[in-house]
Amino acid sequence: MRKFLPISVSFVFGVLMFALWFEDSESRSMLHFTLIDYWQIIFAFGLLVGVVSFISVASRKISRGEEPFYNGVLIFGALLMPTLAMIDGLQPNSYFQWMFENVQAPMQSSVFALLAFFVASAAFRGFRARNAQSIILLLVALIVIIGRAPMGEFVWGGFDELIQWIRDFPSTSAKRAVLIGIGLGSVTTSLRVIFGVERTYLGER
Amino acid sequence: MSDTQTRRAQKTRRLIFSGVFLSITIGLLLPFQPEVTPSVGTKSMFSFIENIKPGSTILISFDHESASFPEMKPLAIAVVSHLLKRDVKIIAISLFPEGAGLGASLLRRLGEENKKTYGTDFVFLGFKPEPRATILGMGKSFSFVFPFDFYGTKTSDLPIMSADRYSDVVGVITIADGSYPSHWIEYGAAKYELIVLSALAASMVTSYDPYVTSGQLHSILGGLRGAAEYESLLNVDGGGSRAMLAQTAAHIFIVLILIVGNISYLRSRKKKV
Amino acid sequence: MDSLITILATIVAGLVTFWTARLIHRGRKYHLREIAGIKALEDAVGRAAEMGRPILYTPGYGGDIQRPTTIASMNILSVVAEKTAEYNCELIYPTHDPIIMATAQEVVRESYSRVGKIDRFNPDNIYYVSSSQFGYAAGVEGEIVRKKPASIFLLGTFEAESLILAESGAAVGAVQIAGTDSTIQLAFFLIACDYTLFGEELFAASGYLSGNEATLASVWAQDIMRILCVSFVALGILSALFFPESSWWKL
């Protein structure tokens, strides 16, 4: 029963959602949109599971003496924001918005900005002229880096066209090939899940 | 890796990081803006908006988080300002909780600057979880998924909501930093024949090239450079144009380290031989 | 027309998958070429055991449990978890999605149970970090810097966090095996990681490692469908070249 029930549910809803993709009639639309409503509700409850797990894991780590300061900050932050929202609401001048705009957003932007540094260090290590292929890779990288900067137009007027050609042909065709492979993999994996052959998510192999 | 090699790698990394920091900082501080020529994608997005009949309605989705806001903001300002100037009505939503707060305040500010009325010329419906379910649900009607707007007003009471279906809007512009445009393409365009355009973070642009050439995505406006190009078409000075010198400086720095890296690599290979 | 093509393609995919499953079930051998990243998997676990350092496995920010890439990643996780249990090695699994977290806990628990090491299973090592992209990236990066894992598996759907994680892993000297269906992130992984599985190689890897008949059959089915796709494209090109007035290839 422990396996039968989830597999049956997967089959019924998998087939149903696939079939409903093609429908247009009003009566079946109601079923479609009711399912979509439930999808959103399940997703929202999933987040609740995450928050409970997040706080309980951090609390257990503190009680075991594992990185107490770090885990303490995690719990404090996780509780502070909803508390502020409950006390003062979410309106533009609330404490919550203030914290969001002045603490959370800059911290997240800083992590995003790290990409610029990591791109540079990865490029330094990765773009080495080791063989013919890596020389081609290096040259294309140089063309795109120079051409995509505004200075590129002063160096050579043809950069834009050349970069567009690289994007439209070699790059896009390679991406399409990978995408087709991924698409085929997705179709067969989905079929396996719908027909109950794929059971890894139940812990089986 | 031996200890000496690790130390050397760490030292090189620090030098590179400092170089990136300095080049970007200097680029931001200098009072000079290089000119940019609009690319094919930018021109395509611009002409799409130019050709929308005034009074029509468009859907905008703020599909980004606060992390990428410095990059997304100039893109969003350029596109939304253009739409408002062209008297196009805007129904906005967000598929990210963080995008909701950012989108709402940006839309409100630009609406006021352009003397537009909330509820008549533009509206912000807010955020709903699960992007695919939201996009599919809106296929029935927008008010089905969003019975109330971001500020708690019943959507059916707002005049702009006479456009309540995908067939009532000219298309959707997703202002995104990740994979959400693909949801709009796979569900909005494939099932409801919605025209999808995207203002994207630069790091995601080439991922969507195959969709542009296949016609599933109308056009892409990409990154700060895209914003600068759009600003040049609008003839305004904005965040994109102001960042172009910093971007140029960073690009020059990366070209330099690629050259230095390869010279040192070739030297070390010669030594080994 | 689009709907008709979708239905036809799905029926063909279903038939091919069932056909290959039947052949494999009857004992027909299907050879999978060796993928370097798969071969390196056991060495990566062994390395961590030797160094007495943990293994970090994360499925990326872009996926959810519905995504086939995440399911393929779960298949590989199941094998990695068995090996970490055998080698008495710590496995850390941070994720951005609570449902993925719950599923991964189940997968790892069963793997530990299969090799008789259920007492070593620690559910707290499989945890939810944040649903925010860079909150997740910062959390995982912090874990990499603090715990200095010997080996890192970045297998799933990644977005802009890919390079942040891969570069942090490189900085602590970890052996890194990556694989994703995000075409743009592949470029970053190729530069920063030791082994990279390209898109469908991730699905093939899950079939190869699990040895499961159905998974192998679906990998075989993918190959057959790939041949069909390529033939269709070739036919379209030939028609466009030699019969430009024809229009079926403009579908």
XYZ file of C-alpha atoms in Angstrom:
729
model
C 0.000 0.000 0.000
C 2.919 2.322 0.836
C 4.071 2.132 -2.811
C 0.774 1.379 -4.520
C -0.965 4.567 -3.435
C 1.661 7.106 -4.628
C 2.173 5.199 -7.881
C -1.589 5.151 -8.559
C -1.898 8.856 -7.738
C 1.049 9.625 -10.070
C -0.564 7.635 -12.881
C -4.036 9.170 -12.546
C -2.862 12.771 -12.283
C -0.082 12.351 -14.852
C -2.470 11.024 -17.486
C -5.144 13.549 -16.512
C -2.853 16.579 -16.781
C -1.518 15.343 -20.123
C -5.037 14.826 -21.490
C -6.253 18.175 -20.165
C -3.449 19.925 -22.012
C -5.363 19.299 -25.232
C -8.883 20.133 -24.050
C -10.824 23.255 -24.869
C -14.341 22.491 -23.644
C -15.694 24.512 -20.706
C -16.712 21.543 -18.513
C -13.268 19.987 -18.585
C -11.671 23.395 -18.093
C -13.243 23.501 -14.656
C -11.463 20.260 -13.771
C -8.223 21.615 -15.234
C -8.359 24.849 -13.276
C -9.403 23.096 -10.066
C -6.330 20.894 -10.392
C -4.200 23.986 -10.999
C -5.658 25.560 -7.833
C -4.671 22.479 -5.830
C -1.221 22.527 -7.430
C -0.660 26.039 -6.051
C -2.009 25.083 -2.615
C 0.276 22.021 -2.397
C 3.234 24.165 -3.475
C 2.500 26.731 -0.750
C 2.269 24.014 1.919
C 5.566 22.604 0.642
C 7.210 25.894 1.612
C 5.833 25.481 5.113
C 7.546 22.077 5.348
C 10.783 23.817 4.349
C 10.510 26.510 7.001
C 9.705 24.005 9.767
C 12.588 21.761 8.694
C 14.952 24.760 8.419
C 14.253 25.910 11.976
C 14.253 22.434 13.501
C 17.558 21.422 11.833
C 19.244 24.661 12.968
C 17.840 24.237 16.526
C 19.083 20.646 16.759
C 22.517 21.764 15.554
C 22.642 24.426 18.282
C 21.636 21.886 20.924
C 24.476 19.608 19.717
C 26.892 22.554 19.882
C 27.468 22.615 16.089
C 28.300 26.144 14.874
C 25.997 27.770 17.464
C 26.613 31.353 16.342
C 25.960 30.656 12.669
C 22.825 28.591 13.349
C 21.629 31.187 15.886
C 21.849 33.922 13.232
C 19.896 31.692 10.822
C 17.040 31.185 13.283
C 17.027 34.853 14.306
C 16.760 35.982 10.672
C 14.103 33.393 9.835
C 11.916 34.524 12.738
C 12.594 38.264 12.545
C 11.120 38.906 9.093
C 7.707 37.242 9.646
C 7.521 38.880 13.094
C 8.095 42.327 11.571
C 5.482 41.570 8.909
C 2.956 40.558 11.567
C 3.608 43.617 13.762
C 3.756 46.315 11.106
C 2.415 44.804 7.863
C 3.941 44.820 4.364
C 3.110 48.346 3.197
C 5.852 50.456 1.515
C 7.069 52.220 4.695
C 6.868 49.237 7.040
C 9.792 47.778 9.039
C 9.544 44.656 6.887
C 10.037 46.628 3.671
C 12.853 48.603 5.286
C 14.657 45.393 6.228
C 13.949 43.924 2.805
C 15.269 46.924 0.878
C 18.214 47.798 3.130
C 19.407 44.447 4.451
C 18.158 41.505 2.415
C 18.322 43.024 -1.092
C 21.909 44.393 -0.748
C 23.120 41.101 0.734
C 21.617 39.117 -2.124
C 22.923 41.562 -4.717
C 26.400 41.167 -3.220
C 26.244 37.393 -3.686
C 25.045 37.895 -7.276
C 27.887 40.381 -7.843
C 30.387 37.701 -6.830
C 29.726 36.242 -10.269
C 31.789 39.002 -11.875
C 34.792 38.012 -9.742
C 34.310 34.295 -10.272
C 33.867 34.710 -14.032
C 37.244 36.467 -14.150
C 39.083 33.846 -12.080
C 37.416 30.951 -13.953
C 38.306 32.571 -17.297
C 41.923 32.971 -16.177
C 42.186 29.257 -15.341
C 39.989 27.851 -18.097
C 40.838 29.733 -21.276
C 44.284 28.267 -21.928
C 45.566 27.593 -25.440
C 46.252 23.888 -24.758
C 45.231 22.472 -28.147
C 43.429 23.396 -31.365
C 39.945 23.236 -29.781
C 40.886 25.377 -26.808
C 42.525 27.928 -29.137
C 39.215 28.223 -31.027
C 37.382 28.563 -27.697
C 39.806 31.257 -26.555
C 39.530 33.225 -29.809
C 35.716 33.127 -29.793
C 35.714 34.215 -26.151
C 37.993 37.163 -26.978
C 35.800 38.194 -29.922
C 32.653 38.133 -27.770
C 34.244 39.866 -24.762
C 35.727 42.664 -26.865
C 32.749 42.918 -29.202
C 30.065 43.045 -26.505
C 31.751 45.930 -24.704
C 30.983 49.387 -26.124
C 34.699 49.733 -26.963
C 34.294 46.910 -29.482
C 32.719 49.243 -32.005
C 35.812 51.477 -31.939
C 38.172 48.524 -32.379
C 36.319 47.053 -35.375
C 32.929 47.866 -36.830
C 32.136 44.262 -37.805
C 32.052 42.841 -34.269
C 28.281 43.089 -33.883
C 27.571 41.120 -37.049
C 30.223 38.531 -36.261
C 28.895 38.023 -32.714
C 25.324 37.745 -33.999
C 26.506 35.113 -36.475
C 28.274 33.165 -33.682
C 25.105 33.327 -31.554
C 22.714 32.449 -34.373
C 24.623 29.570 -35.934
C 27.380 27.650 -34.081
C 26.083 28.523 -30.613
C 22.360 28.106 -31.273
C 22.740 24.891 -33.250
C 24.862 23.317 -30.502
C 22.325 24.437 -27.901
C 19.464 23.033 -29.980
C 21.205 19.667 -30.152
C 21.617 19.617 -26.368
C 18.010 20.799 -25.904
C 16.669 18.032 -28.169
C 18.601 15.452 -26.143
C 17.272 16.917 -22.897
C 13.746 16.990 -24.304
C 13.934 13.304 -25.232
C 15.328 12.460 -21.801
C 12.491 14.420 -20.199
C 9.831 12.602 -22.230
C 11.099 9.139 -21.340
C 11.623 10.030 -17.657
C 8.099 11.472 -17.461
C 6.658 8.325 -19.047
C 8.557 6.231 -16.488
C 7.130 8.282 -13.623
C 3.558 8.240 -14.982
C 3.597 4.476 -15.525
C 5.132 3.776 -12.135
C 8.378 2.331 -13.472
C 10.477 5.136 -12.013
C 10.341 4.745 -8.232
C 13.526 6.421 -7.042
C 11.451 9.191 -5.489
C 9.912 6.517 -3.255
C 13.353 5.372 -2.185
C 13.373 2.339 -4.497
C 15.886 1.679 -7.235
C 47.562 20.180 -5.453
C 50.633 20.898 -3.292
C 50.591 23.585 -0.575
C 52.783 25.897 -2.653
C 50.488 25.535 -5.657
C 47.417 26.198 -3.490
C 49.023 29.323 -2.015
C 49.974 30.546 -5.477
C 46.450 29.915 -6.750
C 44.978 31.828 -3.803
C 47.352 34.741 -4.429
C 46.441 34.856 -8.129
C 42.752 34.723 -7.247
C 43.130 37.670 -4.860
C 44.958 39.678 -7.517
C 42.241 38.952 -10.078
C 39.470 39.854 -7.642
C 41.198 43.137 -6.770
C 41.626 43.924 -10.467
C 37.932 43.318 -11.176
C 36.947 45.479 -8.196
C 39.235 48.335 -9.238
C 38.259 48.299 -12.905
C 34.530 48.364 -12.114
C 34.901 51.054 -9.411
C 36.981 53.321 -11.629
C 34.541 52.760 -14.490
C 31.618 53.784 -12.299
C 33.357 56.877 -10.939
C 34.550 58.399 -14.217
C 32.065 60.882 -15.721
C 32.115 59.465 -19.231
C 29.610 57.299 -21.108
C 30.632 55.366 -24.212
C 28.092 55.277 -27.025
C 26.354 52.027 -27.878
C 24.752 50.851 -31.100
C 21.447 48.984 -30.632
C 21.570 45.289 -31.427
C 19.021 43.267 -33.416
C 17.172 42.093 -30.268
C 16.900 45.595 -28.831
C 15.619 47.039 -32.106
C 13.080 44.224 -32.367
C 11.730 44.839 -28.842
C 11.642 48.614 -29.478
C 9.755 48.311 -32.757
C 7.270 45.848 -31.206
C 6.369 48.415 -28.540
C 6.411 51.292 -31.049
C 3.838 49.437 -33.150
C 1.365 48.696 -30.339
C -1.859 50.651 -30.847
C -2.258 53.252 -28.024
C -4.943 52.102 -25.586
C -4.047 48.413 -26.010
C -3.106 46.357 -22.975
C 0.085 44.392 -22.313
C 1.037 41.950 -19.579
C 4.315 42.462 -17.704
C 5.748 39.824 -15.399
C 8.464 40.775 -12.916
C 10.151 37.372 -12.796
C 13.243 38.273 -10.837
C 14.554 38.461 -7.322
C 16.105 41.312 -5.395
C 19.623 39.962 -6.028
C 19.564 40.893 -9.691
C 17.623 44.128 -9.212
C 20.625 46.383 -10.002
C 20.724 44.736 -13.438
C 16.972 44.315 -13.918
C 15.981 47.819 -12.810
C 17.379 49.733 -15.836
C 15.790 47.154 -18.144
C 12.424 47.419 -16.397
C 12.510 51.225 -16.324
C 13.369 51.460 -20.029
C 10.594 49.081 -21.133
C 7.851 50.261 -18.751
C 8.563 53.966 -19.469
C 8.357 53.319 -23.189
C 5.012 51.515 -22.787
C 3.540 54.266 -20.622
C 4.731 56.971 -23.021
C 3.023 55.078 -25.852
C -0.236 55.024 -23.812
C -0.197 51.258 -23.562
C -2.081 49.921 -20.528
C -0.097 47.625 -18.243
C -1.310 44.646 -16.226
C 1.640 43.509 -14.116
C 2.222 40.389 -12.042
C 5.193 38.631 -10.476
C 6.084 34.954 -10.404
C 8.615 35.610 -7.596
C 7.605 36.853 -4.141
C 10.530 39.301 -4.142
C 9.699 40.535 -7.625
C 6.275 41.569 -6.348
C 7.523 44.241 -3.925
C 10.112 45.536 -6.375
C 7.733 45.521 -9.347
C 4.935 47.218 -7.426
C 7.032 50.181 -6.278
C 8.727 50.603 -9.670
C 5.428 50.537 -11.549
C 3.782 52.941 -9.105
C 6.680 55.419 -9.396
C 6.796 55.303 -13.201
C 2.995 55.511 -13.389
C 2.992 58.684 -11.286
C 5.892 60.189 -13.278
C 3.944 59.626 -16.486
C 0.704 60.940 -14.943
C -1.165 57.653 -15.328
C -4.045 56.476 -13.158
C -3.746 53.309 -11.115
C -6.502 50.845 -11.979
C -7.228 52.502 -15.321
C -3.834 52.753 -17.040
C -1.858 50.253 -15.012
C -2.367 47.708 -12.269
C -0.198 45.419 -10.198
C -1.855 42.102 -9.371
C 0.920 40.739 -7.158
C 2.481 37.318 -6.730
C 1.119 33.776 -6.910
C 3.183 30.661 -6.146
C 4.052 27.950 -8.717
C 4.767 29.709 -12.030
C 3.378 27.010 -14.356
C 0.091 26.752 -12.474
C -0.200 30.562 -12.452
C 0.410 30.872 -16.208
C -2.029 28.052 -17.012
C -4.613 29.385 -14.550
C -4.489 32.830 -16.142
C -5.550 31.085 -19.338
C -9.051 30.938 -17.860
C -9.019 34.553 -16.729
C -6.596 36.850 -14.932
C -9.127 37.548 -12.181
C -9.506 33.773 -11.604
C -5.894 33.611 -10.398
C -5.791 37.152 -8.999
C -9.219 37.966 -7.495
C -7.570 40.903 -5.659
C -4.732 43.197 -6.748
C -1.482 43.723 -4.791
C -3.143 46.347 -2.582
C -6.261 44.256 -1.811
C -8.721 45.866 -4.248
C -11.122 43.496 -5.979
C -9.778 43.137 -9.534
C -13.251 43.042 -11.067
C -13.769 46.625 -9.764
C -10.782 47.974 -11.736
C -11.543 49.405 -15.225
C -8.273 48.101 -16.706
C -9.391 44.543 -15.928
C -11.824 44.575 -18.820
C -8.787 42.896 -20.396
C -9.059 39.664 -18.454
C -7.758 37.005 -20.835
C -4.610 36.355 -22.826
C -6.571 37.142 -25.993
C -7.209 40.671 -24.608
C -3.496 41.547 -24.336
C -0.958 42.141 -27.098
C 1.619 39.913 -25.399
C 3.690 39.420 -22.296
C 7.064 40.936 -21.421
C 8.848 38.850 -18.819
C 11.535 40.818 -16.976
C 13.550 37.859 -15.768
C 16.865 36.792 -14.282
C 16.413 33.040 -14.607
C 14.461 30.267 -16.280
C 10.949 31.705 -16.022
C 10.707 32.938 -19.638
C 10.768 29.269 -20.643
C 7.552 28.749 -18.629
C 5.918 31.597 -20.544
C 7.096 30.030 -23.817
C 6.132 26.450 -22.918
C 2.745 27.256 -21.385
C 1.675 30.786 -22.370
C 2.846 30.724 -25.993
C 2.347 27.019 -26.732
C -1.151 26.730 -25.254
C -2.581 30.244 -25.558
C -0.583 31.599 -28.546
C 0.650 34.462 -26.413
C 3.444 36.597 -27.898
C 6.366 36.428 -25.455
C 9.136 39.055 -25.208
C 11.835 39.094 -22.567
C 14.117 41.551 -20.801
C 16.783 39.227 -19.455
C 19.806 39.247 -17.173
C 22.918 39.136 -19.387
C 23.966 35.744 -18.005
C 20.792 34.129 -19.394
C 20.614 35.734 -22.845
C 22.280 33.071 -24.968
C 20.144 30.349 -23.341
C 17.156 31.811 -25.102
C 18.706 32.321 -28.557
C 17.262 29.023 -29.885
C 13.758 30.205 -28.950
C 14.243 33.508 -30.799
C 15.445 31.878 -34.008
C 12.555 29.369 -33.846
C 10.058 32.228 -33.405
C 8.799 31.045 -29.996
C 10.270 34.122 -28.317
C 9.685 37.419 -30.113
C 12.758 39.278 -28.869
C 15.304 39.603 -26.097
C 16.594 42.732 -24.419
C 19.710 41.578 -22.652
C 21.481 42.886 -19.562
C 22.846 46.344 -18.827
C 24.101 46.643 -22.382
C 20.557 45.970 -23.615
C 19.229 48.616 -21.238
C 21.841 51.114 -22.486
C 20.891 50.342 -26.101
C 17.205 50.818 -25.321
C 17.929 54.090 -23.515
C 19.808 55.294 -26.598
C 16.738 54.506 -28.739
C 14.512 56.367 -26.262
C 17.085 59.144 -26.138
C 17.248 59.168 -22.329
C 20.064 58.833 -19.825
C 19.537 55.856 -17.533
C 21.171 53.211 -15.362
C 22.212 51.124 -18.351
C 24.133 53.918 -20.084
C 25.800 54.961 -16.820
C 27.135 51.417 -16.294
C 28.666 51.061 -19.759
C 32.095 52.456 -18.846
C 32.358 50.092 -15.865
C 31.379 47.174 -18.099
C 33.948 48.214 -20.698
C 36.650 48.446 -18.018
C 35.777 44.976 -16.684
C 35.843 43.521 -20.213
C 39.271 45.076 -20.856
C 40.538 43.632 -17.584
C 39.315 40.132 -18.488
C 40.970 40.373 -21.926
C 44.208 41.359 -20.188
C 44.123 38.453 -17.745
C 43.381 36.040 -20.580
C 46.490 37.289 -22.393
C 48.641 37.178 -19.228
C 47.286 33.739 -18.287
C 48.131 32.315 -21.694
C 51.614 33.855 -21.785
C 52.440 32.350 -18.383
C 50.931 29.018 -19.462
C 53.007 28.908 -22.648
C 56.138 29.837 -20.699
C 55.594 27.101 -18.141
C 55.018 24.596 -20.965
C 58.289 25.645 -22.627
C 60.106 25.162 -19.329
C 58.719 21.639 -18.986
C 59.792 20.756 -22.545
C -1.666 21.205 -35.622
C 0.786 21.661 -32.704
C -1.464 19.498 -30.505
C -1.598 16.758 -33.127
C 2.187 16.733 -33.458
C 2.554 16.622 -29.650
C 0.150 13.668 -29.355
C 1.814 11.794 -32.223
C 5.309 12.406 -30.810
C 4.199 11.235 -27.351
C 2.645 8.056 -28.777
C 5.828 7.325 -30.726
C 7.943 7.985 -27.610
C 5.714 5.711 -25.544
C 5.813 2.900 -28.097
C 9.579 3.096 -28.510
C 10.104 3.123 -24.728
C 7.857 0.092 -24.202
C 9.509 -1.726 -27.090
C 13.031 -1.178 -25.711
C 11.831 -2.117 -22.210
C 10.450 -5.378 -23.621
C 13.700 -6.131 -25.458
C 15.806 -5.506 -22.349
C 13.423 -7.570 -20.244
C 13.922 -10.470 -22.710
C 17.653 -10.263 -22.100
C 18.778 -8.130 -25.040
C 22.030 -6.339 -24.148
C 22.288 -2.582 -24.609
C 25.748 -1.090 -24.421
C 26.213 2.348 -22.890
C 29.462 4.088 -23.732
C 31.585 5.005 -20.755
C 31.238 8.569 -19.516
C 34.296 9.935 -17.706
C 32.209 11.662 -15.029
C 30.509 8.382 -14.090
C 33.796 6.541 -13.840
C 35.099 9.277 -11.553
C 32.163 8.971 -9.187
C 33.504 6.107 -7.097
C 36.977 7.673 -6.944
C 35.403 10.897 -5.688
C 33.700 9.065 -2.813
C 36.880 7.111 -2.048
C 38.874 10.339 -2.002
C 36.534 11.858 0.576
C 36.802 8.735 2.750
C 40.606 8.834 2.567
C 40.783 12.507 3.439
C 38.171 12.174 6.195
C 36.189 15.038 4.681
C 32.518 15.123 3.652
C 30.880 14.965 0.228
C 28.543 17.740 -0.842
C 25.743 16.994 -3.293
C 23.321 19.671 -4.496
C 20.705 19.641 -7.280
C 20.838 23.361 -8.168
C 18.285 26.114 -7.894
C 16.489 25.695 -11.221
C 14.757 22.389 -10.666
C 11.776 21.109 -8.768
C 10.681 17.556 -8.169
C 8.555 17.467 -11.346
C 11.606 18.143 -13.469
C 13.041 15.001 -15.109
C 16.572 16.299 -14.497
C 15.880 16.301 -10.751
C 14.606 12.725 -10.979
C 17.758 11.695 -12.893
C 19.812 13.457 -10.224
C 17.927 11.474 -7.533
C 18.903 8.249 -9.303
C 22.563 9.238 -9.123
C 22.151 10.405 -5.505
C 20.861 6.960 -4.622
C 24.115 5.383 -5.907
C 26.347 8.042 -4.329
C 24.556 7.570 -0.989
C 25.172 3.803 -1.113
C 28.851 4.426 -1.692
C 29.131 7.028 1.088
C 27.413 4.560 3.427
C 29.852 1.808 2.418
C 32.882 4.077 2.842
C 31.582 5.612 6.105
C 31.683 9.053 4.605
C 29.508 12.069 5.488
C 27.041 13.140 2.776
C 25.689 16.712 2.872
C 22.723 17.620 0.660
C 21.544 21.255 0.786
C 18.601 22.210 -1.438
C 16.292 25.127 -2.229
C 13.100 23.087 -2.408
C 11.346 21.462 0.561
C 9.809 18.725 -1.602
C 13.208 17.850 -3.085
C 14.547 17.779 0.483
C 11.874 15.308 1.626
C 12.421 13.101 -1.438
C 16.210 13.162 -1.048
C 15.864 12.145 2.614
C 13.800 9.140 1.533
C 16.247 8.220 -1.255
C 19.319 8.453 1.005
C 17.598 6.638 3.888
C 16.740 3.713 1.556
C 20.291 3.654 0.145
C 21.796 3.464 3.645
C 19.272 0.810 4.518
C 20.151 -1.266 1.414
C 23.806 -1.539 2.465
C 22.884 -2.189 6.109
C 24.161 1.158 7.438
C 20.880 2.804 8.425
C 22.358 3.747 11.820
C 24.766 6.109 10.018
C 21.985 7.975 8.207
C 21.655 11.556 9.455
C 18.511 13.322 8.116
C 19.868 16.698 9.309
C 22.530 16.501 6.588
C 19.789 16.762 3.963
C 18.302 20.152 4.522
C 16.419 23.086 3.054
C 18.461 26.292 2.724
C 16.304 28.966 1.101
C 13.861 29.379 -1.766
C 15.713 32.509 -2.802
C 18.347 31.874 -5.469
C 21.217 33.756 -3.917
C 20.156 32.895 -0.389
C 20.579 29.276 -1.494
C 23.863 30.083 -3.267
C 25.229 31.863 -0.175
C 24.132 29.017 2.114
C 25.759 26.307 -0.016
C 28.882 28.392 -0.609
C 29.191 28.913 3.160
C 28.896 25.161 3.706
C 31.633 24.549 1.106
C 33.970 27.079 2.718
C 33.353 25.853 6.297
C 33.274 22.084 5.748
C 35.797 21.941 2.860
C 34.257 18.858 1.209
C 36.685 16.561 -0.600
C 34.240 15.987 -3.449
C 31.319 18.017 -4.747
C 28.478 16.790 -6.950
C 26.579 19.540 -8.771
C 23.942 17.506 -10.592
C 20.567 18.942 -11.585
C 19.182 22.181 -13.009
C 21.407 25.145 -12.261
C 21.053 28.838 -12.903
C 23.364 31.770 -12.195
C 24.518 30.192 -8.898
C 26.421 27.500 -10.825
C 29.706 29.385 -11.119
C 29.574 30.670 -7.538
C 29.319 27.093 -6.260
C 31.801 25.608 -8.732
C 34.442 28.285 -8.096
C 34.032 27.967 -4.314
C 34.507 24.221 -4.698
C 37.617 24.760 -6.815
C 38.976 27.173 -4.195
C 38.814 24.517 -1.437
C 40.443 21.967 -3.745
C 37.428 19.662 -4.094
C 37.051 17.194 -6.950
C 33.917 18.374 -8.726
C 31.511 16.364 -10.869
C 28.835 18.505 -12.474
C 25.949 17.858 -14.822
C 23.042 19.991 -15.919
C 20.401 20.545 -18.561
C 20.941 24.336 -18.444
C 22.905 24.946 -21.627
C 24.469 28.227 -20.506
C 25.636 26.845 -17.166
C 27.425 23.992 -18.947
C 29.997 26.531 -20.109
C 30.743 27.538 -16.507
C 30.911 23.949 -15.291
C 33.260 22.996 -18.117
C 35.726 25.620 -16.965
C 35.451 25.203 -13.196
C 34.738 21.483 -12.654
C 36.780 18.329 -13.163
C 34.039 16.363 -14.941
C 30.894 17.637 -16.649
C 27.878 15.648 -17.807
C 26.177 17.319 -20.779
C 22.399 17.440 -20.648
C 21.266 13.993 -21.672
C 24.433 12.403 -20.245
C 22.806 13.067 -16.893
C 19.914 10.794 -17.882
C 22.319 8.220 -19.313
C 24.375 8.363 -16.115
C 21.330 7.623 -14.009
C 20.582 4.570 -16.200
C 24.171 3.390 -16.225
C 24.639 3.706 -12.483
C 21.326 2.352 -11.305
C 21.521 -0.610 -13.708
C 17.733 -0.548 -13.576
C 16.165 -2.248 -16.615
C 13.531 0.437 -17.126
C 16.043 3.262 -16.894
C 18.355 1.532 -19.372
C 15.394 0.967 -21.693
C 14.533 4.646 -21.608
C 18.146 5.607 -22.414
C 18.001 3.232 -25.384
C 14.631 4.721 -26.388
C 16.203 8.190 -26.308
C 18.876 7.003 -28.753
C 16.275 5.606 -31.145
C 14.230 8.803 -30.952
C 17.362 10.842 -31.517
C 17.959 8.901 -34.729
C 14.325 9.583 -35.718
C 14.766 13.310 -34.992
C 17.998 13.543 -36.982
C 16.384 11.636 -39.885
C 13.433 14.015 -39.804
C 15.732 17.056 -39.840
C 17.805 15.553 -42.682
C 14.637 14.834 -44.680
C 13.487 18.415 -44.102
C 16.810 19.807 -45.303
C 16.757 17.620 -48.425
C 13.145 18.616 -49.170
C 13.945 22.290 -48.717
C 16.963 21.954 -51.024
C 15.508 19.827 -53.801
C 11.773 20.551 -53.538
C 11.618 24.170 -52.364
C 7.931 24.378 -53.321
C 7.056 21.662 -50.743
C 5.957 22.925 -47.317
C 5.545 19.961 -44.943
C 8.967 20.712 -43.377
C 7.795 24.182 -42.346
C 5.514 22.620 -39.665
